[in-house]
mmCIF file of C-alpha atoms in Angstrom:
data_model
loop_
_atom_site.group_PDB
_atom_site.id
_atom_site.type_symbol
_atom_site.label_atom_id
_atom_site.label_comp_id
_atom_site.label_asym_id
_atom_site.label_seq_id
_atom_site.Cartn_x
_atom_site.Cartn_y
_atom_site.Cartn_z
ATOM 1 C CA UNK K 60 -58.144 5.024 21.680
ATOM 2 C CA UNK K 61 -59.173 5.496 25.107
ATOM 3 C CA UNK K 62 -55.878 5.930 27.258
ATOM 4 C CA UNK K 63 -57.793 4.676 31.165
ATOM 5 C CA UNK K 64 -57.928 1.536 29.093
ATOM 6 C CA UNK K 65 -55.325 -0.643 30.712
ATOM 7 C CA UNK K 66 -54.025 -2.818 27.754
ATOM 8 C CA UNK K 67 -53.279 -1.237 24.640
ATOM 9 C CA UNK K 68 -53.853 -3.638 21.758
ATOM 10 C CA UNK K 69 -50.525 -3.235 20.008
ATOM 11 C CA UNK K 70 -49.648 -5.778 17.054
ATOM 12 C CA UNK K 71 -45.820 -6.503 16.686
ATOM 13 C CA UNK K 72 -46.979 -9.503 14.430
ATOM 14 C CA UNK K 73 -48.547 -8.615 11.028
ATOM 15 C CA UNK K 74 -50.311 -11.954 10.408
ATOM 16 C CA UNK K 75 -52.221 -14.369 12.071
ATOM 17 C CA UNK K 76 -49.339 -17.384 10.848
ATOM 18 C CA UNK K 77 -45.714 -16.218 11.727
ATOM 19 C CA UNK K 78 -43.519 -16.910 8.734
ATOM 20 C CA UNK K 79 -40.181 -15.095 7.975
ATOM 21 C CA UNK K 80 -37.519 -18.197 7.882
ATOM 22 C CA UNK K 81 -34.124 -18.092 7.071
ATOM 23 C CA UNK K 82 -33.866 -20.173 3.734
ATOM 24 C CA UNK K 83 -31.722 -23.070 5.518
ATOM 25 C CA UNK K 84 -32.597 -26.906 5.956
ATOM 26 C CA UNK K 85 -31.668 -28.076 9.189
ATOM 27 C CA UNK K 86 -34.230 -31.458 8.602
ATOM 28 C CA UNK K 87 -31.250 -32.869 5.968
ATOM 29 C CA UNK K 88 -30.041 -34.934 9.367
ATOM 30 C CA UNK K 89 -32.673 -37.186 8.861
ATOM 31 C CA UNK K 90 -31.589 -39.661 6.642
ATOM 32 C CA UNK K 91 -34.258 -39.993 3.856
ATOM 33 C CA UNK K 92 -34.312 -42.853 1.365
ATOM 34 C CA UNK K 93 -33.882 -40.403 -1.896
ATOM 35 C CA UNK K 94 -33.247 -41.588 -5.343
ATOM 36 C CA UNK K 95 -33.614 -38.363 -6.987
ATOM 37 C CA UNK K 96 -30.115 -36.072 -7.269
ATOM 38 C CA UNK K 97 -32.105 -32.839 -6.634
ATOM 39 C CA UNK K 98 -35.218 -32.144 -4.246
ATOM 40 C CA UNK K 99 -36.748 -29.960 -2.034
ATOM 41 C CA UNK K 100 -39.751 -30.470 0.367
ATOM 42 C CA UNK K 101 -40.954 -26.946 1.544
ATOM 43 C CA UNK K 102 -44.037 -26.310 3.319
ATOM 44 C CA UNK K 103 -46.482 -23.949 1.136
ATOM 45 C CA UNK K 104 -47.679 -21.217 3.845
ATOM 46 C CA UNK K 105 -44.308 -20.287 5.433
ATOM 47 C CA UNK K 106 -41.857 -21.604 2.138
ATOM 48 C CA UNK K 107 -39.894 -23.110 5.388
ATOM 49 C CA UNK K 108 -37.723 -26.061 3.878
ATOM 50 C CA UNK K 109 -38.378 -29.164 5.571
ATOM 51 C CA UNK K 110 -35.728 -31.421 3.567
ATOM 52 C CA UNK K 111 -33.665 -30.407 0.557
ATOM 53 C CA UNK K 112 -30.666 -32.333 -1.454
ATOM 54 C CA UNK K 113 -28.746 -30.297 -4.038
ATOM 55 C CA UNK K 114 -31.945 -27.914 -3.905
ATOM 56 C CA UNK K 115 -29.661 -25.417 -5.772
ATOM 57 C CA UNK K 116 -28.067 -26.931 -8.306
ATOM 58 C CA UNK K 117 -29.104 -25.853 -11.904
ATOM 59 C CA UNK K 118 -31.183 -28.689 -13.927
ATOM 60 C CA UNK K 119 -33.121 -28.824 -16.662
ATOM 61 C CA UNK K 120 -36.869 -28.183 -15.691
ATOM 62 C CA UNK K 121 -38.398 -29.485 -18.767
ATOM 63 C CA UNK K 122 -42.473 -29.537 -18.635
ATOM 64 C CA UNK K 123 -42.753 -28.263 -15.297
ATOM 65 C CA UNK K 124 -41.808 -24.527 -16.941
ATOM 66 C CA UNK K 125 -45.119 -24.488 -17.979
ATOM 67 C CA UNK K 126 -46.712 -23.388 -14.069
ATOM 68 C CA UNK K 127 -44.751 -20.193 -15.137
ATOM 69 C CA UNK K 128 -46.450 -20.167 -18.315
ATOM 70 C CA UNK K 129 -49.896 -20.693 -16.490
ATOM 71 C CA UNK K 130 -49.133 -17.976 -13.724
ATOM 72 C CA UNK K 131 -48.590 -15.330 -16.535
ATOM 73 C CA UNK K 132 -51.888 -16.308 -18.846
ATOM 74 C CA UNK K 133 -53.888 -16.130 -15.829
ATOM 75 C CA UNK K 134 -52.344 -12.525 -14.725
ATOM 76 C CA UNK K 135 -52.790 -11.044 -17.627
ATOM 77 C CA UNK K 136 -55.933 -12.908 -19.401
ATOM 78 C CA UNK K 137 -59.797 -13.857 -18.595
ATOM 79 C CA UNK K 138 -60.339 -17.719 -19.525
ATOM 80 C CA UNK K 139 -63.014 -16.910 -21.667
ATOM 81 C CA UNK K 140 -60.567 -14.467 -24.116
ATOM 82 C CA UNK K 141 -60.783 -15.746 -27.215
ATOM 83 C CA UNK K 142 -56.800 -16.843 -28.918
ATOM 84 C CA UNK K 143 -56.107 -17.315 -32.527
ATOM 85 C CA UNK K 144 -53.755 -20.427 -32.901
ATOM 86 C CA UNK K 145 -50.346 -19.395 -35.082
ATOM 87 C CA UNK K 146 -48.634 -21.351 -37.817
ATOM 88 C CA UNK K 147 -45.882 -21.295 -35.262
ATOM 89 C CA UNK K 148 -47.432 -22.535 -32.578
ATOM 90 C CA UNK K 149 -47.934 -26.253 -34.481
ATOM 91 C CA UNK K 150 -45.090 -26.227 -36.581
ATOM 92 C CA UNK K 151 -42.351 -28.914 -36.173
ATOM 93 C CA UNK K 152 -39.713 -26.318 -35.437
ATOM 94 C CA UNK K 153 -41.277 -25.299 -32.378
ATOM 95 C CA UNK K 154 -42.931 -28.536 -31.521
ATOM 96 C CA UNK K 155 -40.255 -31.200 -32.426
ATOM 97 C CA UNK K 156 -42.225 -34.235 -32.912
ATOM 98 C CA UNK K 157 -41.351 -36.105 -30.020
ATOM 99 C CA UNK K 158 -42.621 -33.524 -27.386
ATOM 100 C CA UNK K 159 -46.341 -33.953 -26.799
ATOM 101 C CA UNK K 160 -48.838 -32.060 -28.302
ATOM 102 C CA UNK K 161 -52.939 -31.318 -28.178
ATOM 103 C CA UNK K 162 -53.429 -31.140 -31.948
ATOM 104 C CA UNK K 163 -54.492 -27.841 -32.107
ATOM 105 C CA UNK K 164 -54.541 -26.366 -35.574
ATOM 106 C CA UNK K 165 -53.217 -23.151 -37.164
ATOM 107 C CA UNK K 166 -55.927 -20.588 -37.253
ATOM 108 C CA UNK K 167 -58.097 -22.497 -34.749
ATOM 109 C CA UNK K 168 -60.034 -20.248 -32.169
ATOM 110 C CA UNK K 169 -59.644 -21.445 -28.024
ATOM 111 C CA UNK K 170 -60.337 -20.180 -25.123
ATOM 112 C CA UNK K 171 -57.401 -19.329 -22.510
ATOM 113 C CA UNK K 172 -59.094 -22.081 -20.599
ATOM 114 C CA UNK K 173 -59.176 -24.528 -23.377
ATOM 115 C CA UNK K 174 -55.457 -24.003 -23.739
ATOM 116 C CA UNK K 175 -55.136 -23.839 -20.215
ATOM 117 C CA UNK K 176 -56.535 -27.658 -19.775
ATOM 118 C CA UNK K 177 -54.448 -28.694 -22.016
ATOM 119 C CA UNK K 178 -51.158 -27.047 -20.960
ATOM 120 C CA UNK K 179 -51.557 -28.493 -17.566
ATOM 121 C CA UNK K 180 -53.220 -31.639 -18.029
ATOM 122 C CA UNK K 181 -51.307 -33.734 -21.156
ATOM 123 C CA UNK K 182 -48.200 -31.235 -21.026
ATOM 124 C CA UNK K 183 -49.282 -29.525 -24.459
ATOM 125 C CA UNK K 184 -45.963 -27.476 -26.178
ATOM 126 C CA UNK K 185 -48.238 -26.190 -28.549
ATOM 127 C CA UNK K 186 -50.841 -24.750 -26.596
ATOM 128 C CA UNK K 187 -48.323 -23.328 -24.516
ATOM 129 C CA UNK K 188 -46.760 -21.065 -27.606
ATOM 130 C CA UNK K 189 -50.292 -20.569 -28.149
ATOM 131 C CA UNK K 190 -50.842 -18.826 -24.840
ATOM 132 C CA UNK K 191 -47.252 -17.351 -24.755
ATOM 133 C CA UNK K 192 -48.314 -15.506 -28.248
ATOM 134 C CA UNK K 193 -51.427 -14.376 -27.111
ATOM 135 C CA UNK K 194 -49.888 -12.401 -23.859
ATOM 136 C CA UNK K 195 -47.023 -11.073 -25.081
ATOM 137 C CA UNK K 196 -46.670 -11.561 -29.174
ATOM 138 C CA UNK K 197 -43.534 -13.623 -29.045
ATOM 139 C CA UNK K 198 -42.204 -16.430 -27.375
ATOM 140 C CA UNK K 199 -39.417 -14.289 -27.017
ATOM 141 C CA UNK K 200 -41.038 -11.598 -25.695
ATOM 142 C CA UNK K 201 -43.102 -14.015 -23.205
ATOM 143 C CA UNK K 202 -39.636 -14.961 -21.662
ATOM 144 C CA UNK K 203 -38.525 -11.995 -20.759
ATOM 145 C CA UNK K 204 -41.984 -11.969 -18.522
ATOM 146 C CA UNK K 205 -40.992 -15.347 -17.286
ATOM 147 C CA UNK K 206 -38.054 -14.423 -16.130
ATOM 148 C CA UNK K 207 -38.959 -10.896 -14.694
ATOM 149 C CA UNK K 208 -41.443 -13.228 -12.946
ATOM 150 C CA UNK K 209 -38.941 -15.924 -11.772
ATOM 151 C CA UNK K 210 -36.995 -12.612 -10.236
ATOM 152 C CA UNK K 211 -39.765 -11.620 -8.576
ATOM 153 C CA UNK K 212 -40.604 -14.407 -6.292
ATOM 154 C CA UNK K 213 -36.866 -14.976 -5.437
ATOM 155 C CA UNK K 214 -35.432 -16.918 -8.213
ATOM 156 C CA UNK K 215 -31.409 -16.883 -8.026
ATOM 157 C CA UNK K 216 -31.020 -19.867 -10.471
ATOM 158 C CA UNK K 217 -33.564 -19.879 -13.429
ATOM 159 C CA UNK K 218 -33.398 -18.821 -16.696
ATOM 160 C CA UNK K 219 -36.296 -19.252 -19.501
ATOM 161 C CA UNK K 220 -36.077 -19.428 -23.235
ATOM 162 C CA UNK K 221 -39.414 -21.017 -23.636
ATOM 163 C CA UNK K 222 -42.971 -21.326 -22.511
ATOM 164 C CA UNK K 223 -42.793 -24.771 -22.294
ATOM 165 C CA UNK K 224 -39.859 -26.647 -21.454
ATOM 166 C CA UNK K 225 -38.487 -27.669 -24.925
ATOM 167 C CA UNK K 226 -34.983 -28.845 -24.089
ATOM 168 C CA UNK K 227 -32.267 -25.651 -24.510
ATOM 169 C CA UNK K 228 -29.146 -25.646 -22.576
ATOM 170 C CA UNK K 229 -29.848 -21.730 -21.721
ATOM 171 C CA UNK K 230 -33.374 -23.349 -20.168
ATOM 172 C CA UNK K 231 -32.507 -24.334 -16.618
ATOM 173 C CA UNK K 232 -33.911 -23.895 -12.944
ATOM 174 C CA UNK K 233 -33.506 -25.465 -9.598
ATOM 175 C CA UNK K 234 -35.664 -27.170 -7.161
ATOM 176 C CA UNK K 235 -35.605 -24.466 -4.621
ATOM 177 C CA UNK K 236 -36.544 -21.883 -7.233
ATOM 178 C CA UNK K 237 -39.561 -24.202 -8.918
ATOM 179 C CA UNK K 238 -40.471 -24.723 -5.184
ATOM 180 C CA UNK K 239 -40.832 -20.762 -5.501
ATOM 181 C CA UNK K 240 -42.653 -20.701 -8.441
ATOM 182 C CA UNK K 241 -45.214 -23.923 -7.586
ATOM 183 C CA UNK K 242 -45.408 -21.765 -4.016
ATOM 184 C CA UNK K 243 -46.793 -18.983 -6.008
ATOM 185 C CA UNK K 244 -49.003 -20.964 -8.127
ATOM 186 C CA UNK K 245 -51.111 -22.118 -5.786
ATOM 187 C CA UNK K 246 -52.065 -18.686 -5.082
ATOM 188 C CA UNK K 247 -54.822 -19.177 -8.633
ATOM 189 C CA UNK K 248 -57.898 -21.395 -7.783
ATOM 190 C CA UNK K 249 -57.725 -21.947 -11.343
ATOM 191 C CA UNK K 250 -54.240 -24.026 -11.448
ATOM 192 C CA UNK K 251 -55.127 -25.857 -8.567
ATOM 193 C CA UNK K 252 -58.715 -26.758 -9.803
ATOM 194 C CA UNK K 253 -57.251 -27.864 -13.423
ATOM 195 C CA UNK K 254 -53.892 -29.740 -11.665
ATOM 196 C CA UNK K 255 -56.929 -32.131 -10.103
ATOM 197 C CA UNK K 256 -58.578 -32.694 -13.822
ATOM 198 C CA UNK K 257 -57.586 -36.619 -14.654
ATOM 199 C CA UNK K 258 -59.306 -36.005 -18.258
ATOM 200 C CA UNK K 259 -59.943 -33.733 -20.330
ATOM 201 C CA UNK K 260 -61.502 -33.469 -23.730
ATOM 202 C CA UNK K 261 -60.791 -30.203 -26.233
ATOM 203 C CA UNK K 262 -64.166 -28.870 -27.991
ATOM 204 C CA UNK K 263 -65.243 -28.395 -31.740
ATOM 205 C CA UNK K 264 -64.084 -25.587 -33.173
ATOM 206 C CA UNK K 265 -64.107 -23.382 -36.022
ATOM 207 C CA UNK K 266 -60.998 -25.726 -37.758
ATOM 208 C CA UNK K 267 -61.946 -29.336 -35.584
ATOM 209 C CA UNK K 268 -65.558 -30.473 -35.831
ATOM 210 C CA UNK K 269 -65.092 -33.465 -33.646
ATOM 211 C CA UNK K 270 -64.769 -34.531 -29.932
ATOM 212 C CA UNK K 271 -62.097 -37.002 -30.112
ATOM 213 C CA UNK K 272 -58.832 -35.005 -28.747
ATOM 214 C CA UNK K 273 -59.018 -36.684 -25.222
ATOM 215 C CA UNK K 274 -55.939 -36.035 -22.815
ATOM 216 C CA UNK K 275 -55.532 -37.891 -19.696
ATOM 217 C CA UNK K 276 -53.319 -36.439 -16.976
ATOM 218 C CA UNK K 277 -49.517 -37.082 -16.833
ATOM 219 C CA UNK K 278 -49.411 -36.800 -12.920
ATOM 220 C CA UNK K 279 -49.879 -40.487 -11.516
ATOM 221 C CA UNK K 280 -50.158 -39.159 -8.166
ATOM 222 C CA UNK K 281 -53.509 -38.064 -8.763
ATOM 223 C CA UNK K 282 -54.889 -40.907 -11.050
ATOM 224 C CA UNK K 283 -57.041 -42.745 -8.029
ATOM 225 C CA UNK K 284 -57.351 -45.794 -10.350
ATOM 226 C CA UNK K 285 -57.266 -48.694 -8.640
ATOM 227 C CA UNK K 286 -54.468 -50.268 -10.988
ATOM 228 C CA UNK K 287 -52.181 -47.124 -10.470
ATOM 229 C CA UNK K 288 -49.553 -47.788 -8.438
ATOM 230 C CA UNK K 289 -48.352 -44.278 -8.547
ATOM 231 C CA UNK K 290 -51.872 -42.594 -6.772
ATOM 232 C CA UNK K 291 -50.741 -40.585 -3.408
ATOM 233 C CA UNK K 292 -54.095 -40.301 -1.443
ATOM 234 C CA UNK K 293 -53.215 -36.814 -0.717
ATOM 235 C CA UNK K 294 -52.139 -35.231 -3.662
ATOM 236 C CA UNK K 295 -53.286 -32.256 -5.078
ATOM 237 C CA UNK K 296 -50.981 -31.567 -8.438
ATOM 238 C CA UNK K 297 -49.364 -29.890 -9.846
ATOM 239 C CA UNK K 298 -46.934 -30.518 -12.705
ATOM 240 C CA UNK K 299 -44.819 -33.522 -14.401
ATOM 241 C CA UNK K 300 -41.982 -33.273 -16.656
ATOM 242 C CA UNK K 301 -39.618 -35.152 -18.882
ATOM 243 C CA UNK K 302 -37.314 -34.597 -21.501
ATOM 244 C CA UNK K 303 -34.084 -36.950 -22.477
ATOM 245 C CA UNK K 304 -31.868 -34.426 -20.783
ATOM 246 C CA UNK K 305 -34.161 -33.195 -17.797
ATOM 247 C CA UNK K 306 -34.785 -37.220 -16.764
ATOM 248 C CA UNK K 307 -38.280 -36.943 -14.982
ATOM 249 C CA UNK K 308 -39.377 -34.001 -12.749
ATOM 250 C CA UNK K 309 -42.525 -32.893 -11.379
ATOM 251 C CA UNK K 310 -43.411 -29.990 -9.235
ATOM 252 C CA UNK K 311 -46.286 -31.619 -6.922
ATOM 253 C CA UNK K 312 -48.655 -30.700 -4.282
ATOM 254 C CA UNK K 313 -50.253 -32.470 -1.207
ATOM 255 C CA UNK K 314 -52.692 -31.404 1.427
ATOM 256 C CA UNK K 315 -53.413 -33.659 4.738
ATOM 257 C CA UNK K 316 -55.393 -31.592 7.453
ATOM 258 C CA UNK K 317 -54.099 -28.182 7.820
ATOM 259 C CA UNK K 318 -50.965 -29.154 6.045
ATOM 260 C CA UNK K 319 -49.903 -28.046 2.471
ATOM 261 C CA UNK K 320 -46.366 -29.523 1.295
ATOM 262 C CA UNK K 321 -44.624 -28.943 -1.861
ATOM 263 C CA UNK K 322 -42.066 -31.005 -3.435
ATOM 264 C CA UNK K 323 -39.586 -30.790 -5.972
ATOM 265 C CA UNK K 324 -37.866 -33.702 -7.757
ATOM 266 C CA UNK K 325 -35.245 -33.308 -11.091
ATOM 267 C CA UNK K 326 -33.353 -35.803 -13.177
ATOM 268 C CA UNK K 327 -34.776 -38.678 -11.725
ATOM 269 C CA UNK K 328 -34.224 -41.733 -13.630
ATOM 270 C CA UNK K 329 -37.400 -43.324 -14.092
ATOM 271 C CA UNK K 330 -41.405 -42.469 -13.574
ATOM 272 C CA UNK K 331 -41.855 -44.839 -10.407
ATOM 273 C CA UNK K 332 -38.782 -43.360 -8.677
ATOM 274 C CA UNK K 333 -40.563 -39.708 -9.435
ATOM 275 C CA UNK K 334 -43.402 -40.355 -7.127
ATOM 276 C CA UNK K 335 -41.749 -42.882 -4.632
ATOM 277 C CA UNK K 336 -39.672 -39.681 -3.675
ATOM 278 C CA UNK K 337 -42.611 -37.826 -4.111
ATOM 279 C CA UNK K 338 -44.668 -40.081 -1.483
ATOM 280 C CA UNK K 339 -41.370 -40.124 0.930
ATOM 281 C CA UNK K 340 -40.801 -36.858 1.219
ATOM 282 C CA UNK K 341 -44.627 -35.840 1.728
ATOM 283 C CA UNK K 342 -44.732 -38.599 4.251
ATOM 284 C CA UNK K 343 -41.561 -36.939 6.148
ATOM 285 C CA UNK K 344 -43.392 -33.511 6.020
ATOM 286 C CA UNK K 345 -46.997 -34.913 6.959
ATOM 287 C CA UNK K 346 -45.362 -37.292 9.780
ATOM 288 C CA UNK K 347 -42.575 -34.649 11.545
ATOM 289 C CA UNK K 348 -44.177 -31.350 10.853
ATOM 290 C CA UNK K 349 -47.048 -29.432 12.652
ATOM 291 C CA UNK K 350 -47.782 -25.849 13.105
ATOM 292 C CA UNK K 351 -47.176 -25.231 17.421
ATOM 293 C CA UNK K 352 -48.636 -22.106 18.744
ATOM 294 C CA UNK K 353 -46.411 -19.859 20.364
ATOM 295 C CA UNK K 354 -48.187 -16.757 21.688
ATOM 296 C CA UNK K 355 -52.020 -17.234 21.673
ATOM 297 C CA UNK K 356 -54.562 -14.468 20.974
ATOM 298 C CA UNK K 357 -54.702 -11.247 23.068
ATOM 299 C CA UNK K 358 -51.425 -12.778 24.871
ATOM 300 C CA UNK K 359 -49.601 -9.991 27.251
ATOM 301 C CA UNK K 360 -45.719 -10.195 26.155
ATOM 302 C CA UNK K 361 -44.419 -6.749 27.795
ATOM 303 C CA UNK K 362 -45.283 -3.543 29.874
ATOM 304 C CA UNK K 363 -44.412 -0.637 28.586
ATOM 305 C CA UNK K 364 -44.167 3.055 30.161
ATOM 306 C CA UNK K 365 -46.193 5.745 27.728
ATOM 307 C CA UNK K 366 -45.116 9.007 28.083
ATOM 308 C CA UNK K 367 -47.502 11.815 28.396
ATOM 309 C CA UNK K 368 -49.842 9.146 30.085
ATOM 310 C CA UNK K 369 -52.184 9.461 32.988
ATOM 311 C CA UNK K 370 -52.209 7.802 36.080
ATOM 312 C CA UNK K 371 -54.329 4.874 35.133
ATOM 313 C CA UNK K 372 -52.818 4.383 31.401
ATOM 314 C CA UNK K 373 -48.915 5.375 32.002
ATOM 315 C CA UNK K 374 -47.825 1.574 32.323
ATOM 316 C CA UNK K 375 -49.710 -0.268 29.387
ATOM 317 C CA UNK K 376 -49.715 -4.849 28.530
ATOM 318 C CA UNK K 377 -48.671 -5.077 24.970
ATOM 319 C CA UNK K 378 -50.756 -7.451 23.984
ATOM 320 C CA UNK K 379 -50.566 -10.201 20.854
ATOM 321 C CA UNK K 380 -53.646 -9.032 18.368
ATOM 322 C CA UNK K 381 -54.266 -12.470 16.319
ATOM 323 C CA UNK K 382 -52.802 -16.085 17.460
ATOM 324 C CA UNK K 383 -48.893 -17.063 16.763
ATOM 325 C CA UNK K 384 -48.247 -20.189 15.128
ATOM 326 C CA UNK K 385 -45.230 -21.917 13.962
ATOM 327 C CA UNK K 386 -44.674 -24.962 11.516
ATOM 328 C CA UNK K 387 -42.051 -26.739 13.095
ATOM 329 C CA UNK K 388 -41.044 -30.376 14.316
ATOM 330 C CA UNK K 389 -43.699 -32.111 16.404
ATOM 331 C CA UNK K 390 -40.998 -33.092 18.382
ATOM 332 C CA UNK K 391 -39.617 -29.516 18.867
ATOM 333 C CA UNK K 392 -39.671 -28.258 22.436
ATOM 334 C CA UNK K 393 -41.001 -24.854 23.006
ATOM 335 C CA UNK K 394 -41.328 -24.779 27.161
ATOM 336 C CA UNK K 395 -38.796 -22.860 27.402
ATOM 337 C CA UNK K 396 -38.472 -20.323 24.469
ATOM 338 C CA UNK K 397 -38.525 -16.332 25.367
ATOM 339 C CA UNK K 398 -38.810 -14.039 22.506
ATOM 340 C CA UNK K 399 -36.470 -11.103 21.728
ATOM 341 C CA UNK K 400 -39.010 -7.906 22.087
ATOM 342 C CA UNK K 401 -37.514 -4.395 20.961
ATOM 343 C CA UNK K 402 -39.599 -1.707 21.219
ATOM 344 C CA UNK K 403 -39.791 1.465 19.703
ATOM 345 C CA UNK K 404 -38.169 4.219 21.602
ATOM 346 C CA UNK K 405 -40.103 7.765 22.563
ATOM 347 C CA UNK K 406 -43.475 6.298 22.725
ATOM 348 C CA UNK K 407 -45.751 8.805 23.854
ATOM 349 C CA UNK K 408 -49.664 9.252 24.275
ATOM 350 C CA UNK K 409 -51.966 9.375 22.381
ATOM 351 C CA UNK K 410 -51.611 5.748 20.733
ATOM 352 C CA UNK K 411 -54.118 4.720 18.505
ATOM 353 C CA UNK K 412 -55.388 1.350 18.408
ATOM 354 C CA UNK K 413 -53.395 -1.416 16.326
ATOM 355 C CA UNK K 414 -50.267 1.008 16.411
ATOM 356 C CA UNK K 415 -46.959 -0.898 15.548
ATOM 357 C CA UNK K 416 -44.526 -0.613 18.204
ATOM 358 C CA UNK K 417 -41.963 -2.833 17.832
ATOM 359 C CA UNK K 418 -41.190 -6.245 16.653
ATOM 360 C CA UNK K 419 -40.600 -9.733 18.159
ATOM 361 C CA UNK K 420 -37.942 -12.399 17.678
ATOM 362 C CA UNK K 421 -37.653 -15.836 18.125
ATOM 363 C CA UNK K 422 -35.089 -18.589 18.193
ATOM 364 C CA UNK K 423 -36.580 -22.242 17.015
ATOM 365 C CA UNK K 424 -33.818 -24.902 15.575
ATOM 366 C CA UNK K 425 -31.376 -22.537 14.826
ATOM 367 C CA UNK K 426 -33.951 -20.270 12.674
ATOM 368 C CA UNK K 427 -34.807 -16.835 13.226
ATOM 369 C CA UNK K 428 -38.725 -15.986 13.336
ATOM 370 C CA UNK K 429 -39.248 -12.154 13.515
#
């Protein structure tokens, strides 16, 4: 870069949305009207927690496992691959006969996107040890990827025996850590495109000649019919659950402008109290939160003395490459906030363009940005 240039375009700020947040609610001191014993509202670009109660407590996840189980078939398969249906997959051991199935038969030949719709859509078990088979050759063996995953993206309090949720007291998460994993999830067009699907109906095949196995979406925020009750004008998925022991969960999505919120609810007691808390805690998020810039574009925060420098290009603006934004409390006030700057010591000329050269801290609501 050409030192007589008077601002050197450093970047102490990798991305255009600043997002490293200390893992702490501080929005619990409003006092939400929550029936559910465990939730978290987070928002889905930053993972900043807007609400949580008992976010940490370990619960049974039931059907919402399987966003794990999609997550892992789409990193390691092509929807159009081609998967044999086992005698396990759709045999009563595996599939008790109260947990819901698609009626897929032994032997029958899917696509990872047939098995897909139905894993996310009606909450299939089977399809789901279909799928878990067909990565990894074992449910077994398909857990230990689940939970190598779950590690991965920050899990402290899950554990997976199962593809799918089928009750097992070693089978447990939290809503913090399925905020995690739905947080991820949203990452694969795919998910998010089938988590929309209201209906969905399973081919012929080479063992099922007829088009009669019709699913229709468990997720009642979604279901835009006008006798629903349930329908959330902004939702955008993502996954329902239930067992005995697990009460009802769901792991759901909603988008309003620039605004993507995920929220977490376990154990609640019945399907209507699911998405009220749903609807109230996206309605919190959607209603308190905005993203605030903080530094705009090409912003001078510092001068700094190169050595080695000429005349004109000794002193040098440290300039802000891309725009600094926050998601924070609308009510939040930012006039007076001043940044932490350290910069690197010994800098001397040449610099080339877009060199690191230090890093930036600030102070919002008791959280640390950097």
């Amino acid at each position: 870069m050409n030192l007589n240039i008077k601002c050197l375009f450093i970047l102490f700020l990798i991305s255009i949305f600043l997002f490293i947040f200390i893992n702490t609610s501080f929005a619990n001191n409003d006092n939400l009207d929550i029936y559910s014993p465990s939730c978290i509202l987070i928002d889905s670009d930053s993972g900043k927690i807007l609400y949580e109660k008992n976010a940490y407590k370990k619960m049974y996840p039931a059907s919402t496992t399987k966003i794990m189980t999609a997550i892992l078939t789409l990193e390691n398969c092509k929807l159009d691959e081609l998967v044999t249906v086992s005698d396990n997959a759709v045999s009563l051991e595996s599939v008790p006969e109260t947990y819901t199935r698609a009626d897929i038969q032994a032997g029958e030949i899917l696509t990872v996107e047939n098995l897909l719709n139905v894993l996310l859509i009606p909450s299939a078990n089977d399809a789901a040890i279909a799928l878990a088979e067909h990565v990894s050759g074992s449910v077994s063996e398909f857990s230990n990827l689940m939970n190598k995953k779950a590690k991965e993206l920050g899990c402290k309090n899950t554990n997976f025996v199962n593809p799918n949720g089928i009750q097992n007291k070693n089978h447990y998460s939290t809503a913090y850590d399925l905020a995690l994993i739905g947080k991820y999830a949203l990452k694969f067009p795919d998910i998010k495109r089938i988590a929309m699907v209201k209906q969905y109906t399973l081919p012929t095949t080479n063992k099922y000649d007829k088009t009669d196995r019709i699913f229709n979406a468990t997720n009642g925020l979604i279901n835009d019919d006008v006798l629903n009750k349930n329908y959330y004008e902004y939702a955008t998925g993502l996954k329902t659950g239930y067992t005995d022991a697990s009460g009802y969960c769901i792991v759901s999505t909603a988008k309003k402008d620039d605004k993507e919120l995920i929220a977490v609810i376990l154990n609640s007691d019945s399907i209507s109290k699911r998405y009220s808390d749903c609807k109230t805690l996206f309605n919190y998020g959607f209603d308190n939160y905005e993203y605030i810039t903080i530094q705009d574009e090409k912003a001078v925060v510092k001068q700094v003395e190169i050595e080695n420098g000429s005349k004109s290009s000794k002193n040098l603006n440290v300039v802000v490459k891309d725009k600094i934004e926050v998601f924070t409390k609308n009510d939040t006030d930012l006039s007076k906030l001043e940044p932490t700057i350290e910069i690197n010591e010994n800098l001397k000329a040449p610099l080339a363009e877009n060199t690191v050269i230090g890093k930036i801290t600030y102070n919002i609501d008791s959280e640390e940005i950097t």
